[in-house]
Amino acid sequence: MYLLQHVELQVPSPKQDEVLLKMEATSINPFDFRIQKGIVWPFLPRKFPHIPGIDAAGEVFEVGSGVKNFKAGDKVVAVLFNICGGGLAEFAVAKENLTVSRPPEVTAFQGAALPIAGLAAHECLLRTPGFNYEKTGQQLNLLITAASGGVGQYAVQLAKLGNAHVTATCGARNLDLVKSLGADEVIDYKTPDGAALKSPSGRKYDTVIHCATGFPWSTFKPNLSTNGRVFDITPTPSVFMTYALQKLTFSKKQLVPLLMTPKKEKLDFLLNFVKEGKIKAVIDSIHPLSKAEEAWAKSIDGHATGKIIVEP
């Protein structure tokens, strides 16, 4: 059992290029508990105590001496990629170049749900040849697994803003939800077709945004188009090995581990979609910081519908 411990620490001070945030909300991502399990050690955590939480929505409380674009009182959304993490706290520091203004139309919960999950979905689409948000060119066939989860929900909505036909998998209780997000075909993953990842209309997928676990490459391969690719958003060592082998053998069909570097411009782009009502966050549950361990356990369980939010 992976547990969290509540501790009291000094409020951090922002460095020259940082802003100090009074936190309003954060959300939990699989990467957070991958750090706790030691999967990315010795890179992270670099020091203890490590405060989990990468996504942040809050109010600027103080700015570093070199910060030009924010002032105390500004409402923002940020990605907290620093040594100590920081989202599951009352205050956190964020780099100015990973912080964007939050419009009044976007709530703190909607803002906190967006960064890592939304950026991962967006990155997969940007790396899909021929995809665009202008809905021009040939329609692409996409499969999104675990489409009711944190990344999956955004992937469905973003894909349908572009030139894509979307087939999605999820559990039976979320079929209607995923349809409401715009998916053209929705499959219960526990059915034979769901287990085989087969499109009900017989389509071959140009891209798969793989947000689930437990599917071998042999299940994907017959369902892909000639140059189809599978983006695995939580790649294991075996995924990297398969990817390397496919590169060496010049395979047209590829399993691609998603490695993403968050960019301020891309986060701002997605936040405007939220502002305009083009995409929304599906929120599974909201937990007080005093009960963050309940949110943590629920996230590790892996069956949340949408994002799990923690508020101070």
Tab-separated table of C-alpha atoms in Angstrom:
chain	number	residue	atom	x	y	z
A	1	MET	CA	0.000	0.000	0.000
A	2	TYR	CA	1.427	3.351	-1.027
A	3	LEU	CA	0.572	5.959	1.585
A	4	LEU	CA	0.880	9.703	1.891
A	5	GLN	CA	1.961	11.486	5.045
A	6	HIS	CA	0.823	14.944	6.125
A	7	VAL	CA	3.680	17.207	7.227
A	8	GLU	CA	4.119	20.911	7.926
A	9	LEU	CA	6.752	22.759	5.914
A	10	GLN	CA	7.761	26.366	5.402
A	11	VAL	CA	6.028	28.220	2.586
A	12	PRO	CA	8.460	28.042	-0.362
A	13	SER	CA	10.033	31.213	-1.747
A	14	PRO	CA	9.915	31.800	-5.492
A	15	LYS	CA	13.215	32.005	-7.356
A	16	GLN	CA	13.885	34.698	-9.924
A	17	ASP	CA	11.862	33.001	-12.683
A	18	GLU	CA	9.110	31.550	-10.476
A	19	VAL	CA	5.735	32.496	-9.050
A	20	LEU	CA	4.433	31.419	-5.663
A	21	LEU	CA	0.864	30.135	-5.912
A	22	LYS	CA	-1.795	29.988	-3.256
A	23	MET	CA	-3.260	26.704	-4.374
A	24	GLU	CA	-6.943	26.413	-5.256
A	25	ALA	CA	-6.886	22.922	-6.781
A	26	THR	CA	-4.656	20.180	-8.122
A	27	SER	CA	-5.364	16.864	-9.831
A	28	ILE	CA	-3.631	13.514	-9.551
A	29	ASN	CA	-1.923	11.831	-12.499
A	30	PRO	CA	-0.482	8.305	-12.871
A	31	PHE	CA	2.997	9.875	-13.098
A	32	ASP	CA	2.601	11.051	-9.492
A	33	PHE	CA	2.378	7.562	-8.052
A	34	ARG	CA	4.941	6.213	-10.523
A	35	ILE	CA	7.360	8.526	-8.713
A	36	GLN	CA	6.220	7.088	-5.377
A	37	LYS	CA	6.718	3.519	-6.607
A	38	GLY	CA	10.310	4.335	-7.557
A	39	ILE	CA	9.809	3.800	-11.292
A	40	VAL	CA	11.642	7.027	-12.210
A	41	TRP	CA	14.256	6.869	-9.438
A	42	PRO	CA	17.057	8.108	-9.242
A	43	PHE	CA	15.775	11.011	-11.358
A	44	LEU	CA	12.807	11.705	-9.067
A	45	PRO	CA	12.336	12.356	-6.239
A	46	ARG	CA	15.601	14.181	-5.700
A	47	LYS	CA	14.856	15.179	-2.116
A	48	PHE	CA	12.397	14.430	0.663
A	49	PRO	CA	9.781	15.156	1.631
A	50	HIS	CA	8.506	15.054	-1.950
A	51	ILE	CA	5.156	16.772	-2.424
A	52	PRO	CA	3.175	15.083	-5.247
A	53	GLY	CA	1.087	16.993	-7.743
A	54	ILE	CA	2.054	18.422	-11.149
A	55	ASP	CA	-1.202	20.123	-12.168
A	56	ALA	CA	-2.012	23.406	-10.452
A	57	ALA	CA	-4.703	26.073	-10.411
A	58	GLY	CA	-4.336	28.936	-8.011
A	59	GLU	CA	-3.752	32.601	-7.325
A	60	VAL	CA	-0.354	34.272	-7.624
A	61	PHE	CA	0.753	35.181	-4.103
A	62	GLU	CA	4.274	36.397	-4.814
A	63	VAL	CA	6.518	36.695	-7.870
A	64	GLY	CA	10.256	36.280	-8.339
A	65	SER	CA	12.399	39.281	-9.233
A	66	GLY	CA	12.616	38.336	-12.902
A	67	VAL	CA	8.927	37.594	-13.503
A	68	LYS	CA	7.399	40.007	-16.031
A	69	ASN	CA	3.983	38.630	-16.963
A	70	PHE	CA	2.289	37.969	-13.616
A	71	LYS	CA	1.526	39.854	-10.424
A	72	ALA	CA	0.001	39.029	-7.054
A	73	GLY	CA	-3.705	38.296	-7.366
A	74	ASP	CA	-3.600	36.824	-10.895
A	75	LYS	CA	-5.527	33.586	-11.402
A	76	VAL	CA	-3.413	30.997	-13.203
A	77	VAL	CA	-2.989	27.391	-14.297
A	78	ALA	CA	0.479	25.845	-14.157
A	79	VAL	CA	2.572	22.720	-14.594
A	80	LEU	CA	4.713	22.152	-11.501
A	81	PHE	CA	7.832	20.527	-12.880
A	82	ASN	CA	10.283	21.252	-10.093
A	83	ILE	CA	12.407	19.051	-7.858
A	84	CYS	CA	9.959	19.032	-4.959
A	85	GLY	CA	6.680	18.761	-6.883
A	86	GLY	CA	4.193	20.695	-4.868
A	87	GLY	CA	0.526	20.429	-5.920
A	88	LEU	CA	-0.759	18.636	-2.822
A	89	ALA	CA	-0.086	21.638	-0.615
A	90	GLU	CA	-1.472	25.027	0.370
A	91	PHE	CA	1.302	26.846	-1.517
A	92	ALA	CA	3.483	25.822	-4.452
A	93	VAL	CA	6.033	27.429	-6.763
A	94	ALA	CA	5.794	27.289	-10.550
A	95	LYS	CA	8.106	28.392	-13.334
A	96	GLU	CA	6.828	31.463	-15.178
A	97	ASN	CA	7.380	29.675	-18.495
A	98	LEU	CA	4.981	26.895	-17.442
A	99	THR	CA	2.276	29.198	-16.078
A	100	VAL	CA	-0.674	30.663	-18.015
A	101	SER	CA	-3.447	33.084	-17.108
A	102	ARG	CA	-6.761	31.454	-16.201
A	103	PRO	CA	-9.773	33.216	-17.730
A	104	PRO	CA	-12.730	33.913	-15.406
A	105	GLU	CA	-14.826	31.485	-17.481
A	106	VAL	CA	-12.616	28.593	-16.324
A	107	THR	CA	-13.057	27.341	-12.761
A	108	ALA	CA	-10.130	26.267	-10.608
A	109	PHE	CA	-11.307	22.644	-10.848
A	110	GLN	CA	-11.518	22.782	-14.653
A	111	GLY	CA	-8.096	24.420	-14.766
A	112	ALA	CA	-6.436	21.917	-12.435
A	113	ALA	CA	-7.843	18.964	-14.381
A	114	LEU	CA	-6.338	20.111	-17.670
A	115	PRO	CA	-2.514	20.335	-17.809
A	116	ILE	CA	-0.914	16.886	-17.958
A	117	ALA	CA	-3.953	14.933	-19.187
A	118	GLY	CA	-4.939	17.517	-21.784
A	119	LEU	CA	-1.390	18.054	-23.003
A	120	ALA	CA	-0.819	14.293	-23.376
A	121	ALA	CA	-3.942	13.901	-25.516
A	122	HIS	CA	-3.055	16.985	-27.566
A	123	GLU	CA	0.517	15.752	-28.120
A	124	CYS	CA	-0.680	12.418	-29.516
A	125	LEU	CA	-2.902	14.230	-31.990
A	126	LEU	CA	-0.156	16.656	-33.024
A	127	ARG	CA	2.076	13.648	-33.807
A	128	THR	CA	-0.643	12.017	-35.920
A	129	PRO	CA	0.155	12.631	-39.610
A	130	GLY	CA	-2.685	14.464	-41.333
A	131	PHE	CA	-4.572	15.482	-38.190
A	132	ASN	CA	-5.675	19.095	-37.874
A	133	TYR	CA	-8.206	21.166	-35.964
A	134	GLU	CA	-9.473	22.815	-39.165
A	135	LYS	CA	-11.250	19.567	-40.164
A	136	THR	CA	-9.604	19.647	-43.567
A	137	GLY	CA	-8.154	16.783	-45.563
A	138	GLN	CA	-8.911	13.093	-45.280
A	139	GLN	CA	-10.814	11.856	-42.249
A	140	LEU	CA	-8.593	9.809	-39.951
A	141	ASN	CA	-9.668	6.777	-37.949
A	142	LEU	CA	-8.668	6.921	-34.288
A	143	LEU	CA	-9.028	4.469	-31.423
A	144	ILE	CA	-8.910	5.782	-27.862
A	145	THR	CA	-8.699	3.182	-25.094
A	146	ALA	CA	-9.879	3.910	-21.543
A	147	ALA	CA	-11.753	6.847	-23.016
A	148	SER	CA	-13.529	7.726	-19.762
A	149	GLY	CA	-10.242	8.273	-17.917
A	150	GLY	CA	-8.244	11.452	-17.425
A	151	VAL	CA	-6.402	11.509	-20.762
A	152	GLY	CA	-9.030	9.582	-22.702
A	153	GLN	CA	-11.820	12.084	-22.067
A	154	TYR	CA	-9.714	14.913	-23.529
A	155	ALA	CA	-8.496	12.759	-26.415
A	156	VAL	CA	-12.075	12.065	-27.525
A	157	GLN	CA	-13.104	15.709	-27.348
A	158	LEU	CA	-9.983	17.069	-29.046
A	159	ALA	CA	-10.073	14.445	-31.808
A	160	LYS	CA	-13.667	15.363	-32.613
A	161	LEU	CA	-12.671	19.022	-32.948
A	162	GLY	CA	-10.493	17.853	-35.833
A	163	ASN	CA	-10.756	15.579	-38.853
A	164	ALA	CA	-11.163	12.290	-37.003
A	165	HIS	CA	-13.621	9.443	-36.681
A	166	VAL	CA	-13.323	8.188	-33.107
A	167	THR	CA	-13.776	4.660	-31.823
A	168	ALA	CA	-13.479	4.479	-28.044
A	169	THR	CA	-13.348	1.793	-25.369
A	170	CYS	CA	-14.506	2.083	-21.771
A	171	GLY	CA	-16.449	0.173	-19.133
A	172	ALA	CA	-20.165	-0.471	-19.540
A	173	ARG	CA	-21.148	2.157	-16.958
A	174	ASN	CA	-19.447	4.916	-18.975
A	175	LEU	CA	-20.684	4.118	-22.493
A	176	ASP	CA	-23.215	6.963	-22.514
A	177	LEU	CA	-20.709	9.427	-21.083
A	178	VAL	CA	-18.126	8.717	-23.776
A	179	LYS	CA	-20.804	8.995	-26.467
A	180	SER	CA	-21.759	12.386	-25.036
A	181	LEU	CA	-18.126	13.517	-25.389
A	182	GLY	CA	-18.423	12.938	-29.129
A	183	ALA	CA	-17.141	9.420	-29.839
A	184	ASP	CA	-18.604	7.917	-33.019
A	185	GLU	CA	-18.330	4.320	-31.800
A	186	VAL	CA	-18.051	3.170	-28.192
A	187	ILE	CA	-17.169	-0.389	-27.157
A	188	ASP	CA	-17.389	-2.046	-23.752
A	189	TYR	CA	-13.834	-3.281	-23.205
A	190	LYS	CA	-15.119	-6.457	-21.536
A	191	THR	CA	-16.943	-7.665	-24.659
A	192	PRO	CA	-15.186	-9.836	-27.287
A	193	ASP	CA	-14.925	-6.894	-29.720
A	194	GLY	CA	-13.668	-4.674	-26.917
A	195	ALA	CA	-11.008	-7.162	-25.919
A	196	ALA	CA	-9.944	-7.468	-29.569
A	197	LEU	CA	-10.143	-3.658	-30.056
A	198	LYS	CA	-12.171	-4.155	-33.235
A	199	SER	CA	-14.088	-1.256	-34.747
A	200	PRO	CA	-17.827	-2.071	-35.020
A	201	SER	CA	-17.770	-0.591	-38.535
A	202	GLY	CA	-14.655	-2.539	-39.534
A	203	ARG	CA	-12.302	0.454	-39.698
A	204	LYS	CA	-8.541	0.178	-39.461
A	205	TYR	CA	-6.991	2.733	-37.135
A	206	ASP	CA	-4.498	5.338	-38.312
A	207	THR	CA	-3.693	6.210	-34.698
A	208	VAL	CA	-4.417	4.632	-31.331
A	209	ILE	CA	-4.172	6.754	-28.195
A	210	HIS	CA	-3.629	3.982	-25.682
A	211	CYS	CA	-4.668	5.097	-22.208
A	212	ALA	CA	-5.309	1.613	-20.777
A	213	THR	CA	-2.947	-1.174	-19.753
A	214	GLY	CA	-2.705	-4.871	-20.496
A	215	PHE	CA	-2.965	-5.014	-24.296
A	216	PRO	CA	-0.062	-6.695	-26.132
A	217	TRP	CA	1.199	-5.396	-29.466
A	218	SER	CA	-0.306	-8.464	-31.142
A	219	THR	CA	-3.797	-7.143	-30.315
A	220	PHE	CA	-3.151	-3.754	-31.913
A	221	LYS	CA	-1.285	-4.819	-35.030
A	222	PRO	CA	-4.136	-6.402	-37.060
A	223	ASN	CA	-6.381	-3.406	-36.320
A	224	LEU	CA	-3.983	-0.775	-37.695
A	225	SER	CA	-3.882	0.800	-41.133
A	226	THR	CA	-0.742	0.370	-43.252
A	227	ASN	CA	1.158	3.116	-41.426
A	228	GLY	CA	-0.816	3.002	-38.205
A	229	ARG	CA	0.783	3.851	-34.882
A	230	VAL	CA	-0.082	3.318	-31.239
A	231	PHE	CA	0.840	6.003	-28.705
A	232	ASP	CA	1.258	4.462	-25.258
A	233	ILE	CA	0.799	7.240	-22.679
A	234	THR	CA	2.210	5.194	-19.759
A	235	PRO	CA	4.981	3.184	-21.446
A	236	THR	CA	6.695	0.293	-19.697
A	237	PRO	CA	10.235	-0.938	-20.488
A	238	SER	CA	8.781	-3.542	-22.869
A	239	VAL	CA	7.121	-0.744	-24.891
A	240	PHE	CA	10.490	0.968	-25.353
A	241	MET	CA	12.023	-2.350	-26.424
A	242	THR	CA	9.255	-2.968	-28.979
A	243	TYR	CA	9.636	0.574	-30.311
A	244	ALA	CA	13.399	0.162	-30.711
A	245	LEU	CA	12.987	-3.176	-32.512
A	246	GLN	CA	10.406	-1.695	-34.893
A	247	LYS	CA	12.758	1.171	-35.705
A	248	LEU	CA	15.579	-1.258	-36.458
A	249	THR	CA	13.354	-3.341	-38.746
A	250	PHE	CA	11.755	-0.304	-40.454
A	251	SER	CA	8.282	-1.443	-39.463
A	252	LYS	CA	5.497	0.705	-40.929
A	253	LYS	CA	3.227	-0.048	-37.974
A	254	GLN	CA	4.671	1.258	-34.742
A	255	LEU	CA	4.167	1.230	-30.973
A	256	VAL	CA	5.354	4.655	-29.770
A	257	PRO	CA	6.073	5.508	-26.119
A	258	LEU	CA	4.752	8.985	-25.401
A	259	LEU	CA	7.448	11.210	-23.935
A	260	MET	CA	6.150	14.735	-23.498
A	261	THR	CA	7.715	18.052	-22.539
A	262	PRO	CA	4.973	20.472	-21.393
A	263	LYS	CA	4.910	23.782	-23.236
A	264	LYS	CA	3.260	26.986	-22.070
A	265	GLU	CA	1.913	27.774	-25.559
A	266	LYS	CA	0.182	24.406	-25.836
A	267	LEU	CA	-1.378	24.723	-22.372
A	268	ASP	CA	-2.680	28.183	-23.248
A	269	PHE	CA	-4.092	26.793	-26.515
A	270	LEU	CA	-6.041	24.111	-24.633
A	271	LEU	CA	-7.186	26.534	-21.935
A	272	ASN	CA	-8.787	28.651	-24.654
A	273	PHE	CA	-10.726	25.571	-25.799
A	274	VAL	CA	-12.034	25.228	-22.236
A	275	LYS	CA	-12.884	28.933	-22.104
A	276	GLU	CA	-14.821	28.653	-25.371
A	277	GLY	CA	-16.693	25.567	-24.170
A	278	LYS	CA	-15.178	23.352	-26.866
A	279	ILE	CA	-13.785	20.899	-24.325
A	280	LYS	CA	-14.572	20.271	-20.675
A	281	ALA	CA	-13.142	18.296	-17.808
A	282	VAL	CA	-15.062	15.300	-16.577
A	283	ILE	CA	-14.427	15.337	-12.832
A	284	ASP	CA	-14.707	12.083	-10.944
A	285	SER	CA	-14.508	13.462	-7.416
A	286	ILE	CA	-13.257	16.368	-5.310
A	287	HIS	CA	-11.368	15.794	-2.061
A	288	PRO	CA	-10.100	18.174	0.622
A	289	LEU	CA	-6.349	18.327	1.111
A	290	SER	CA	-6.853	16.908	4.622
A	291	LYS	CA	-8.071	13.693	2.967
A	292	ALA	CA	-5.634	13.627	0.059
A	293	GLU	CA	-4.824	9.993	0.804
A	294	GLU	CA	-8.405	9.049	-0.214
A	295	ALA	CA	-7.932	10.755	-3.567
A	296	TRP	CA	-4.549	9.048	-3.929
A	297	ALA	CA	-5.979	5.591	-3.273
A	298	LYS	CA	-8.838	6.199	-5.694
A	299	SER	CA	-6.399	7.218	-8.413
A	300	ILE	CA	-4.160	4.171	-7.880
A	301	ASP	CA	-7.254	1.950	-8.128
A	302	GLY	CA	-7.448	2.993	-11.783
A	303	HIS	CA	-11.213	3.130	-12.260
A	304	ALA	CA	-11.918	6.842	-11.913
A	305	THR	CA	-14.235	8.461	-14.434
A	306	GLY	CA	-12.328	11.565	-15.497
A	307	LYS	CA	-10.064	13.498	-13.147
A	308	ILE	CA	-9.647	13.353	-9.374
A	309	ILE	CA	-9.329	16.812	-7.807
A	310	VAL	CA	-7.837	17.854	-4.472
A	311	GLU	CA	-8.480	21.320	-3.014
A	312	PRO	CA	-6.823	22.944	0.020
